[in-house]
PDB file of C-alpha atoms and ligand atoms in Angstrom:
ATOM      1  CA  MET A 451      -0.007   0.078   0.050  1.00 37.00           C
ATOM      2  CA  LYS A 452       2.613   2.425   0.942  1.00 44.00           C
ATOM      3  CA  THR A 453       5.118   1.567  -2.055  1.00 42.00           C
ATOM      4  CA  THR A 454       1.949   2.124  -4.213  1.00 43.00           C
ATOM      5  CA  SER A 455       1.085   5.324  -3.293  1.00 46.00           C
ATOM      6  CA  CYS A 456       4.591   6.617  -3.450  1.00 43.00           C
ATOM      7  CA  THR A 457       4.946   5.451  -7.059  1.00 43.00           C
ATOM      8  CA  LEU A 458       1.427   7.233  -7.393  1.00 44.00           C
ATOM      9  CA  LEU A 459       3.074  10.654  -5.578  1.00 45.00           C
ATOM     10  CA  ILE A 460       6.707  10.347  -8.058  1.00 43.00           C
ATOM     11  CA  GLY A 461       4.124   9.358 -10.922  1.00 41.00           C
ATOM     12  CA  LEU A 462       2.369  12.987 -10.311  1.00 42.00           C
ATOM     13  CA  ILE A 463       5.370  14.404  -9.701  1.00 40.00           C
ATOM     14  CA  ALA A 464       6.757  13.867 -12.915  1.00 38.00           C
ATOM     15  CA  LEU A 465       3.711  14.749 -14.584  1.00 38.00           C
ATOM     16  CA  THR A 466       3.310  17.958 -13.161  1.00 34.00           C
ATOM     17  CA  CYS A 467       7.081  18.431 -13.926  1.00 34.00           C
ATOM     18  CA  SER A 468       6.684  17.822 -17.397  1.00 33.00           C
ATOM     19  CA  CYS A 469       3.967  20.030 -18.229  1.00 35.00           C
ATOM     20  CA  LEU A 470       5.830  22.714 -15.851  1.00 38.00           C
ATOM     21  CA  ALA A 471       8.195  22.333 -18.622  1.00 43.00           C
ATOM     22  CA  GLN A 472       5.954  23.033 -21.593  1.00 51.00           C
ATOM     23  CA  ASP A 473       4.060  25.953 -19.387  1.00 54.00           C
ATOM     24  CA  LYS A 474       7.492  27.423 -18.649  1.00 85.00           C
ATOM     25  CA  LEU A 475       7.544  29.028 -22.120  1.00 95.00           C
ATOM     26  CA  GLY A 476       5.098  32.246 -22.628  1.00 97.00           C
ATOM     27  CA  ALA A 477       5.992  35.939 -22.660  1.00 97.00           C
ATOM     28  CA  ALA A 478      10.007  36.919 -22.517  1.00 98.00           C
ATOM     29  CA  PRO A 479      10.711  38.526 -19.641  1.00 98.00           C
ATOM     30  CA  VAL A 480      10.222  42.395 -19.718  1.00 98.00           C
ATOM     31  CA  GLY A 481      13.562  43.644 -21.192  1.00 98.00           C
ATOM     32  CA  PHE A 482      15.078  40.809 -22.807  1.00 98.00           C
ATOM     33  CA  ASP A 483      15.244  42.612 -26.312  1.00 98.00           C
ATOM     34  CA  LYS A 484      16.101  46.249 -24.737  1.00 98.00           C
ATOM     35  CA  LEU A 485      20.046  47.059 -25.339  1.00 98.00           C
ATOM     36  CA  GLN A 486      22.047  46.539 -22.016  1.00 98.00           C
ATOM     37  CA  THR A 487      25.444  49.158 -22.151  1.00 98.00           C
ATOM     38  CA  ASN A 488      26.461  47.041 -19.080  1.00 98.00           C
ATOM     39  CA  ILE A 489      26.962  43.753 -20.430  1.00 98.00           C
ATOM     40  CA  PRO A 490      29.506  42.033 -23.177  1.00 98.00           C
ATOM     41  CA  HIS A 491      28.261  41.887 -26.706  1.00 98.00           C
ATOM     42  CA  GLY A 492      28.690  40.123 -29.547  1.00 98.00           C
ATOM     43  CA  LYS A 493      29.377  41.281 -33.162  1.00 98.00           C
ATOM     44  CA  ILE A 494      27.759  41.748 -36.495  1.00 98.00           C
ATOM     45  CA  ASP A 495      29.398  41.339 -39.536  1.00 98.00           C
ATOM     46  CA  THR A 496      28.283  41.513 -42.915  1.00 98.00           C
ATOM     47  CA  ILE A 497      30.134  38.621 -45.763  1.00 98.00           C
ATOM     48  CA  SER A 498      29.957  37.871 -48.966  1.00 98.00           C
ATOM     49  CA  TYR A 499      30.206  34.028 -50.097  1.00 99.00           C
ATOM     50  CA  PRO A 500      30.777  32.835 -53.469  1.00 98.00           C
ATOM     51  CA  SER A 501      27.540  30.826 -54.857  1.00 98.00           C
ATOM     52  CA  THR A 502      28.093  27.654 -57.713  1.00 98.00           C
ATOM     53  CA  VAL A 503      24.206  27.662 -57.361  1.00 98.00           C
ATOM     54  CA  VAL A 504      22.909  31.364 -57.975  1.00 98.00           C
ATOM     55  CA  GLY A 505      26.729  32.025 -60.102  1.00 98.00           C
ATOM     56  CA  LYS A 506      27.406  35.142 -57.873  1.00 98.00           C
ATOM     57  CA  ASP A 507      28.693  36.154 -54.794  1.00 98.00           C
ATOM     58  CA  ARG A 508      25.695  36.471 -52.141  1.00 98.00           C
ATOM     59  CA  LYS A 509      25.580  38.004 -48.779  1.00 98.00           C
ATOM     60  CA  ALA A 510      24.529  37.112 -45.466  1.00 99.00           C
ATOM     61  CA  LEU A 511      25.124  38.495 -41.930  1.00 99.00           C
ATOM     62  CA  ILE A 512      26.947  36.773 -39.371  1.00 99.00           C
ATOM     63  CA  TYR A 513      26.585  37.125 -35.429  1.00 99.00           C
ATOM     64  CA  THR A 514      29.614  36.296 -33.539  1.00 98.00           C
ATOM     65  CA  PRO A 515      29.344  36.142 -29.529  1.00 98.00           C
ATOM     66  CA  PRO A 516      30.657  37.931 -26.576  1.00 98.00           C
ATOM     67  CA  GLY A 517      33.902  36.621 -26.157  1.00 98.00           C
ATOM     68  CA  PHE A 518      34.211  35.186 -29.504  1.00 98.00           C
ATOM     69  CA  SER A 519      37.796  33.381 -30.261  1.00 98.00           C
ATOM     70  CA  VAL A 520      38.994  31.889 -33.029  1.00 98.00           C
ATOM     71  CA  LYS A 521      40.879  29.568 -30.739  1.00 98.00           C
ATOM     72  CA  LYS A 522      37.424  28.099 -29.749  1.00 98.00           C
ATOM     73  CA  LYS A 523      34.955  26.181 -31.830  1.00 98.00           C
ATOM     74  CA  TYR A 524      31.255  27.133 -32.370  1.00 99.00           C
ATOM     75  CA  PRO A 525      28.125  25.123 -33.142  1.00 99.00           C
ATOM     76  CA  VAL A 526      26.046  27.349 -36.067  1.00 99.00           C
ATOM     77  CA  LEU A 527      22.397  28.617 -35.848  1.00 99.00           C
ATOM     78  CA  TYR A 528      21.402  29.378 -39.273  1.00 99.00           C
ATOM     79  CA  LEU A 529      18.490  31.867 -38.967  1.00 99.00           C
ATOM     80  CA  LEU A 530      16.086  32.599 -41.983  1.00 99.00           C
ATOM     81  CA  HIS A 531      13.777  35.524 -43.050  1.00 98.00           C
ATOM     82  CA  GLY A 532      10.337  35.851 -44.236  1.00 98.00           C
ATOM     83  CA  ILE A 533       8.870  36.379 -47.770  1.00 98.00           C
ATOM     84  CA  GLY A 534       9.084  40.346 -47.794  1.00 98.00           C
ATOM     85  CA  GLY A 535      12.615  40.477 -46.255  1.00 98.00           C
ATOM     86  CA  ASP A 536      16.135  39.632 -46.856  1.00 98.00           C
ATOM     87  CA  GLU A 537      19.184  38.743 -44.950  1.00 99.00           C
ATOM     88  CA  LYS A 538      18.753  42.282 -43.104  1.00 98.00           C
ATOM     89  CA  GLU A 539      15.281  41.430 -41.915  1.00 98.00           C
ATOM     90  CA  TRP A 540      15.921  39.681 -38.680  1.00 98.00           C
ATOM     91  CA  PHE A 541      18.911  42.272 -37.941  1.00 98.00           C
ATOM     92  CA  ILE A 542      16.246  45.342 -38.369  1.00 98.00           C
ATOM     93  CA  ASN A 543      13.022  44.053 -36.820  1.00 98.00           C
ATOM     94  CA  GLY A 544      14.131  41.054 -34.172  1.00 98.00           C
ATOM     95  CA  GLN A 545      17.754  42.805 -32.896  1.00 98.00           C
ATOM     96  CA  PRO A 546      18.793  38.848 -32.492  1.00 98.00           C
ATOM     97  CA  HIS A 547      22.255  40.017 -31.599  1.00 98.00           C
ATOM     98  CA  ILE A 548      20.306  42.325 -28.438  1.00 98.00           C
ATOM     99  CA  ILE A 549      18.135  39.070 -27.327  1.00 98.00           C
ATOM    100  CA  LEU A 550      21.380  36.707 -27.571  1.00 98.00           C
ATOM    101  CA  ASP A 551      23.869  39.147 -26.145  1.00 98.00           C
ATOM    102  CA  ASN A 552      21.120  39.483 -22.856  1.00 98.00           C
ATOM    103  CA  LEU A 553      20.637  35.866 -22.751  1.00 98.00           C
ATOM    104  CA  TYR A 554      24.553  35.314 -22.570  1.00 98.00           C
ATOM    105  CA  ALA A 555      25.092  38.187 -19.880  1.00 98.00           C
ATOM    106  CA  GLU A 556      22.506  35.531 -17.679  1.00 98.00           C
ATOM    107  CA  GLY A 557      23.946  32.486 -18.924  1.00 98.00           C
ATOM    108  CA  LYS A 558      21.683  31.021 -20.287  1.00 98.00           C
ATOM    109  CA  ILE A 559      22.647  30.167 -23.939  1.00 98.00           C
ATOM    110  CA  GLU A 560      25.586  28.081 -25.391  1.00 98.00           C
ATOM    111  CA  PRO A 561      27.896  30.340 -27.279  1.00 98.00           C
ATOM    112  CA  MET A 562      26.961  29.912 -31.173  1.00 99.00           C
ATOM    113  CA  LEU A 563      27.744  31.468 -34.124  1.00 99.00           C
ATOM    114  CA  VAL A 564      24.178  32.955 -35.994  1.00 99.00           C
ATOM    115  CA  VAL A 565      24.020  33.319 -39.917  1.00 99.00           C
ATOM    116  CA  LEU A 566      21.535  34.879 -41.339  1.00 99.00           C
ATOM    117  CA  PRO A 567      21.485  34.226 -45.084  1.00 99.00           C
ATOM    118  CA  ASN A 568      19.261  35.774 -47.716  1.00 99.00           C
ATOM    119  CA  GLY A 569      16.464  32.293 -48.527  1.00 99.00           C
ATOM    120  CA  ARG A 570      15.819  33.944 -52.020  1.00 98.00           C
ATOM    121  CA  ALA A 571      18.569  32.532 -54.106  1.00 99.00           C
ATOM    122  CA  MET A 572      18.034  34.051 -57.426  1.00 98.00           C
ATOM    123  CA  GLU A 573      20.102  36.709 -58.966  1.00 98.00           C
ATOM    124  CA  ASP A 574      18.303  39.569 -57.693  1.00 98.00           C
ATOM    125  CA  ASP A 575      17.273  38.756 -54.158  1.00 98.00           C
ATOM    126  CA  ARG A 576      16.242  41.478 -53.108  1.00 98.00           C
ATOM    127  CA  ALA A 577      12.635  42.153 -51.270  1.00 98.00           C
ATOM    128  CA  VAL A 578      11.485  44.485 -53.882  1.00 98.00           C
ATOM    129  CA  GLY A 579       7.903  43.983 -56.431  1.00 98.00           C
ATOM    130  CA  ASN A 580       5.572  41.410 -55.999  1.00 98.00           C
ATOM    131  CA  VAL A 581       7.357  38.913 -53.233  1.00 98.00           C
ATOM    132  CA  PHE A 582       4.923  36.816 -53.941  1.00 98.00           C
ATOM    133  CA  ASP A 583       5.437  36.093 -57.451  1.00 98.00           C
ATOM    134  CA  SER A 584       5.957  32.519 -58.476  1.00 98.00           C
ATOM    135  CA  VAL A 585      10.129  32.963 -59.902  1.00 98.00           C
ATOM    136  CA  LYS A 586      10.732  34.740 -56.199  1.00 98.00           C
ATOM    137  CA  VAL A 587       8.509  31.844 -53.925  1.00 98.00           C
ATOM    138  CA  GLN A 588      10.708  29.194 -56.154  1.00 98.00           C
ATOM    139  CA  ALA A 589      14.201  30.644 -55.021  1.00 98.00           C
ATOM    140  CA  PHE A 590      13.277  29.896 -51.438  1.00 99.00           C
ATOM    141  CA  ALA A 591      13.000  26.333 -51.948  1.00 99.00           C
ATOM    142  CA  ARG A 592      15.912  26.662 -54.657  1.00 98.00           C
ATOM    143  CA  PHE A 593      17.716  28.128 -51.260  1.00 99.00           C
ATOM    144  CA  GLU A 594      18.159  24.550 -50.271  1.00 99.00           C
ATOM    145  CA  GLN A 595      21.294  23.968 -52.878  1.00 98.00           C
ATOM    146  CA  ASP A 596      22.469  27.426 -51.881  1.00 99.00           C
ATOM    147  CA  LEU A 597      22.462  26.654 -48.018  1.00 99.00           C
ATOM    148  CA  LEU A 598      24.063  23.254 -48.575  1.00 99.00           C
ATOM    149  CA  GLN A 599      26.290  23.145 -51.250  1.00 98.00           C
ATOM    150  CA  ASP A 600      27.582  26.865 -50.891  1.00 99.00           C
ATOM    151  CA  LEU A 601      26.659  28.815 -47.401  1.00 99.00           C
ATOM    152  CA  ILE A 602      27.649  25.976 -45.318  1.00 99.00           C
ATOM    153  CA  PRO A 603      30.888  24.691 -46.568  1.00 98.00           C
ATOM    154  CA  PHE A 604      31.897  28.555 -46.965  1.00 99.00           C
ATOM    155  CA  ILE A 605      31.110  29.211 -43.181  1.00 99.00           C
ATOM    156  CA  GLU A 606      32.734  25.980 -42.012  1.00 98.00           C
ATOM    157  CA  GLN A 607      35.949  27.035 -44.019  1.00 98.00           C
ATOM    158  CA  ASN A 608      36.049  30.452 -42.621  1.00 98.00           C
ATOM    159  CA  TYR A 609      35.128  30.815 -38.925  1.00 98.00           C
ATOM    160  CA  PRO A 610      35.948  28.165 -36.070  1.00 99.00           C
ATOM    161  CA  ALA A 611      32.771  26.257 -36.583  1.00 99.00           C
ATOM    162  CA  TYR A 612      31.839  22.543 -35.865  1.00 98.00           C
ATOM    163  CA  THR A 613      31.058  20.699 -38.761  1.00 98.00           C
ATOM    164  CA  ASP A 614      28.799  17.757 -37.922  1.00 98.00           C
ATOM    165  CA  GLN A 615      25.173  17.379 -37.844  1.00 98.00           C
ATOM    166  CA  GLU A 616      24.816  17.777 -34.175  1.00 98.00           C
ATOM    167  CA  HIS A 617      26.543  21.186 -34.085  1.00 99.00           C
ATOM    168  CA  ARG A 618      24.173  22.452 -36.730  1.00 98.00           C
ATOM    169  CA  ALA A 619      20.652  24.400 -36.149  1.00 99.00           C
ATOM    170  CA  LEU A 620      18.183  25.774 -38.575  1.00 99.00           C
ATOM    171  CA  ALA A 621      15.281  28.081 -37.958  1.00 99.00           C
ATOM    172  CA  GLY A 622      13.248  30.684 -39.473  1.00 99.00           C
ATOM    173  CA  LEU A 623       9.977  32.719 -39.670  1.00 99.00           C
ATOM    174  CA  SER A 624       7.376  32.350 -41.963  1.00 99.00           C
ATOM    175  CA  MET A 625       8.682  31.420 -45.335  1.00 99.00           C
ATOM    176  CA  GLY A 626      11.896  31.015 -43.593  1.00 99.00           C
ATOM    177  CA  GLY A 627      10.239  28.630 -41.463  1.00 99.00           C
ATOM    178  CA  GLY A 628       8.927  26.615 -44.079  1.00 99.00           C
ATOM    179  CA  GLN A 629      12.419  26.558 -45.542  1.00 99.00           C
ATOM    180  CA  SER A 630      13.717  25.088 -42.141  1.00 99.00           C
ATOM    181  CA  LEU A 631      11.122  22.019 -41.666  1.00 99.00           C
ATOM    182  CA  ASN A 632      11.528  21.361 -45.218  1.00 99.00           C
ATOM    183  CA  PHE A 633      15.483  21.721 -45.666  1.00 99.00           C
ATOM    184  CA  GLY A 634      16.079  20.200 -42.081  1.00 99.00           C
ATOM    185  CA  LEU A 635      13.807  17.472 -41.822  1.00 99.00           C
ATOM    186  CA  GLY A 636      14.844  16.465 -45.676  1.00 98.00           C
ATOM    187  CA  ASN A 637      18.597  16.761 -44.589  1.00 99.00           C
ATOM    188  CA  LEU A 638      18.691  15.273 -41.114  1.00 99.00           C
ATOM    189  CA  GLU A 639      22.180  14.516 -41.781  1.00 98.00           C
ATOM    190  CA  SER A 640      23.113  18.082 -41.440  1.00 99.00           C
ATOM    191  CA  PHE A 641      20.852  19.084 -39.064  1.00 99.00           C
ATOM    192  CA  ALA A 642      19.731  18.017 -35.705  1.00 99.00           C
ATOM    193  CA  TRP A 643      18.289  21.124 -34.150  1.00 99.00           C
ATOM    194  CA  ILE A 644      15.341  22.365 -36.699  1.00 99.00           C
ATOM    195  CA  GLY A 645      13.075  25.337 -35.817  1.00 99.00           C
ATOM    196  CA  GLY A 646       9.649  26.673 -37.705  1.00 99.00           C
ATOM    197  CA  PHE A 647       8.337  29.758 -36.566  1.00 99.00           C
ATOM    198  CA  SER A 648       4.717  30.538 -38.083  1.00 99.00           C
ATOM    199  CA  SER A 649       5.573  28.748 -41.120  1.00 99.00           C
ATOM    200  CA  ALA A 650       4.133  29.370 -44.479  1.00 99.00           C
ATOM    201  CA  PRO A 651       2.056  28.027 -46.858  1.00 98.00           C
ATOM    202  CA  ASN A 652       5.612  26.408 -48.406  1.00 98.00           C
ATOM    203  CA  THR A 653       5.880  23.787 -45.688  1.00 99.00           C
ATOM    204  CA  LYS A 654       5.627  20.560 -47.311  1.00 99.00           C
ATOM    205  CA  MET A 655       2.753  17.969 -46.105  1.00 98.00           C
ATOM    206  CA  PRO A 656       3.973  16.467 -42.852  1.00 98.00           C
ATOM    207  CA  GLU A 657       4.101  12.488 -44.984  1.00 98.00           C
ATOM    208  CA  GLU A 658       6.481  13.879 -47.126  1.00 98.00           C
ATOM    209  CA  LEU A 659       8.503  15.909 -44.354  1.00 98.00           C
ATOM    210  CA  VAL A 660       8.534  12.773 -42.151  1.00 98.00           C
ATOM    211  CA  PRO A 661       7.706   9.716 -44.315  1.00 98.00           C
ATOM    212  CA  ASP A 662      10.018   7.466 -41.360  1.00 98.00           C
ATOM    213  CA  ALA A 663       9.380   8.469 -37.779  1.00 98.00           C
ATOM    214  CA  ALA A 664      11.685   6.098 -36.539  1.00 98.00           C
ATOM    215  CA  TYR A 665      15.064   7.715 -38.370  1.00 98.00           C
ATOM    216  CA  ALA A 666      13.644  11.674 -37.605  1.00 98.00           C
ATOM    217  CA  LYS A 667      13.551  10.292 -33.779  1.00 98.00           C
ATOM    218  CA  SER A 668      17.064   8.783 -34.069  1.00 98.00           C
ATOM    219  CA  LYS A 669      18.488  12.087 -36.054  1.00 98.00           C
ATOM    220  CA  LEU A 670      17.032  15.015 -34.186  1.00 98.00           C
ATOM    221  CA  LYS A 671      18.116  16.619 -30.801  1.00 98.00           C
ATOM    222  CA  LEU A 672      15.003  19.564 -31.177  1.00 98.00           C
ATOM    223  CA  LEU A 673      12.047  19.833 -33.461  1.00 98.00           C
ATOM    224  CA  TRP A 674      10.368  23.153 -32.462  1.00 98.00           C
ATOM    225  CA  ILE A 675       7.256  24.238 -34.658  1.00 98.00           C
ATOM    226  CA  SER A 676       5.732  27.402 -32.814  1.00 98.00           C
ATOM    227  CA  CYS A 677       2.832  30.105 -34.107  1.00 98.00           C
ATOM    228  CA  GLY A 678       0.389  32.988 -32.949  1.00 98.00           C
ATOM    229  CA  ASP A 679      -2.564  31.838 -32.291  1.00 98.00           C
ATOM    230  CA  GLU A 680      -4.242  35.071 -34.315  1.00 98.00           C
ATOM    231  CA  ASP A 681      -2.023  33.881 -37.010  1.00 98.00           C
ATOM    232  CA  ARG A 682      -4.084  32.430 -40.268  1.00 98.00           C
ATOM    233  CA  LEU A 683      -1.058  30.408 -41.435  1.00 98.00           C
ATOM    234  CA  ILE A 684      -1.408  28.100 -37.852  1.00 98.00           C
ATOM    235  CA  THR A 685      -2.879  25.369 -40.338  1.00 98.00           C
ATOM    236  CA  PHE A 686       0.582  24.505 -41.613  1.00 98.00           C
ATOM    237  CA  SER A 687       1.749  24.262 -37.976  1.00 98.00           C
ATOM    238  CA  ARG A 688      -0.847  22.209 -36.489  1.00 98.00           C
ATOM    239  CA  ARG A 689      -1.132  19.809 -39.204  1.00 98.00           C
ATOM    240  CA  LEU A 690       2.906  18.659 -38.836  1.00 98.00           C
ATOM    241  CA  HIS A 691       2.124  18.734 -34.718  1.00 98.00           C
ATOM    242  CA  GLU A 692      -0.652  16.289 -35.264  1.00 98.00           C
ATOM    243  CA  HIS A 693       1.238  14.242 -37.851  1.00 98.00           C
ATOM    244  CA  LEU A 694       4.237  14.043 -35.313  1.00 98.00           C
ATOM    245  CA  GLU A 695       2.045  12.952 -32.378  1.00 98.00           C
ATOM    246  CA  LYS A 696       0.265  10.464 -34.098  1.00 98.00           C
ATOM    247  CA  ASP A 697       3.881   8.737 -34.985  1.00 98.00           C
ATOM    248  CA  GLN A 698       5.406   9.997 -31.715  1.00 97.00           C
ATOM    249  CA  VAL A 699       7.912  12.015 -32.764  1.00 98.00           C
ATOM    250  CA  PRO A 700       9.260  13.844 -29.843  1.00 98.00           C
ATOM    251  CA  HIS A 701       8.742  17.856 -30.630  1.00 98.00           C
ATOM    252  CA  ILE A 702       7.573  21.280 -29.206  1.00 98.00           C
ATOM    253  CA  TYR A 703       4.362  22.853 -30.456  1.00 98.00           C
ATOM    254  CA  TYR A 704       4.458  25.987 -28.813  1.00 98.00           C
ATOM    255  CA  VAL A 705       1.343  27.945 -29.920  1.00 98.00           C
ATOM    256  CA  GLU A 706       1.285  31.831 -28.032  1.00 98.00           C
ATOM    257  CA  PRO A 707      -0.690  34.812 -27.899  1.00 98.00           C
ATOM    258  CA  GLY A 708      -0.534  36.835 -31.658  1.00 98.00           C
ATOM    259  CA  GLY A 709      -0.482  36.942 -34.666  1.00 98.00           C
ATOM    260  CA  HIS A 710       2.379  36.754 -37.478  1.00 98.00           C
ATOM    261  CA  ASP A 711       4.968  39.392 -36.609  1.00 98.00           C
ATOM    262  CA  PHE A 712       7.890  40.188 -34.720  1.00 98.00           C
ATOM    263  CA  LYS A 713       6.387  40.121 -31.600  1.00 98.00           C
ATOM    264  CA  VAL A 714       5.924  36.170 -31.685  1.00 98.00           C
ATOM    265  CA  TRP A 715       8.960  35.878 -33.746  1.00 99.00           C
ATOM    266  CA  LYS A 716      11.079  37.375 -31.035  1.00 98.00           C
ATOM    267  CA  ASN A 717       9.379  35.780 -28.156  1.00 98.00           C
ATOM    268  CA  ASP A 718      10.299  32.353 -30.361  1.00 98.00           C
ATOM    269  CA  LEU A 719      14.249  33.268 -30.304  1.00 99.00           C
ATOM    270  CA  TYR A 720      14.154  33.815 -26.713  1.00 98.00           C
ATOM    271  CA  TRP A 721      13.207  30.619 -26.027  1.00 98.00           C
ATOM    272  CA  PHE A 722      14.263  28.175 -28.560  1.00 98.00           C
ATOM    273  CA  SER A 723      17.839  29.429 -28.708  1.00 98.00           C
ATOM    274  CA  GLN A 724      18.231  28.457 -24.948  1.00 98.00           C
ATOM    275  CA  LYS A 725      17.347  24.820 -25.946  1.00 98.00           C
ATOM    276  CA  LEU A 726      20.032  24.798 -28.615  1.00 98.00           C
ATOM    277  CA  PHE A 727      23.374  22.677 -28.304  1.00 98.00           C
ATOM    278  CA  LYS A 728      22.313  21.453 -24.472  1.00 98.00           C
TER     279      LYS A 728
HETATM  280  C1  LIG B 710       1.169  32.762 -48.591  1.00 84.59           C
HETATM  281  C2  LIG B 710       1.477  33.558 -47.341  1.00 84.59           C
HETATM  282  C3  LIG B 710       2.408  33.312 -47.063  1.00 84.59           C
HETATM  283  C4  LIG B 710       2.349  32.642 -48.992  1.00 84.59           C
HETATM  284  C5  LIG B 710       3.572  32.665 -48.235  1.00 84.59           C
HETATM  285  C6  LIG B 710       3.454  33.560 -47.173  1.00 84.59           C
HETATM  286  C7  LIG B 710       4.007  31.546 -50.474  1.00 84.59           C
HETATM  287  C8  LIG B 710       4.430  33.864 -46.378  1.00 84.59           C
HETATM  288  C9  LIG B 710       4.628  35.077 -45.236  1.00 84.59           C
HETATM  289  C10 LIG B 710       5.614  35.414 -44.747  1.00 84.59           C
HETATM  290  O1  LIG B 710       7.037  34.493 -45.393  1.00 84.59           O
HETATM  291  O2  LIG B 710       5.680  36.207 -44.366  1.00 84.59           O
HETATM  292  O3  LIG B 710       0.223  32.172 -49.525  1.00 84.59           O
HETATM  293  O4  LIG B 710       2.730  31.666 -50.292  1.00 84.59           O
END
């Protein structure tokens, strides 16, 4: 009798803890995205890499963390923009360098490089004219080759980056969320940490994304799917979540208050980054 109630109690505690782990996600604390002058800061640079896929040099931004040293080795997060953006979209609207600097100051994230590419792999990759034009939308799919064949090798040859799957993360917002799920789940030999924030209609069907649950389970360290509850694109996140649940592939499905905007995506980065490379 005593053993039974004890087991019951431990079970209850375990249940409460696993729920709390999810519940801990919420609004990031006030000030998470405010510049603090009294802490060490990372650095943002613009880089240019030769793209064999597009046939020209292409731009990206890279954030190196506070205390960055070429004598160390770092994991890399590739962080992708949305349909109306380019390599500067996250930097201008999301200020990931400030969010990450603040998290470092609190010891809450692992030191990592963050690469902000231009995910529209075409000759003129600016977000001008009709950004929904089919040629431009196709260029978001084409970026898979540019990322794998050109950008990642360039980063790994020119920065002190780890070069194995377990040290590569891929995440993005909206079109970039769809890209992250498509390219990440489609190339599990290359990425272990995958995040789709408010993923767009470019997100492939769940059956195509995760045809082999056991294989996905064996390769994934983190699969993160988040969306604002007022975002009409939530259907693409929800259908993947439901498929993963059915096939028992561990993942985080985080529905938060909000729409299709940077308030949601900054909050996502705040939580997602804390789970990486640990
Ligand atoms: C669409 C609706 C939204 C679509 C793309 C988006 C390609 C992307 C939005 C974003 O990146 O913010 O029908 O089709």
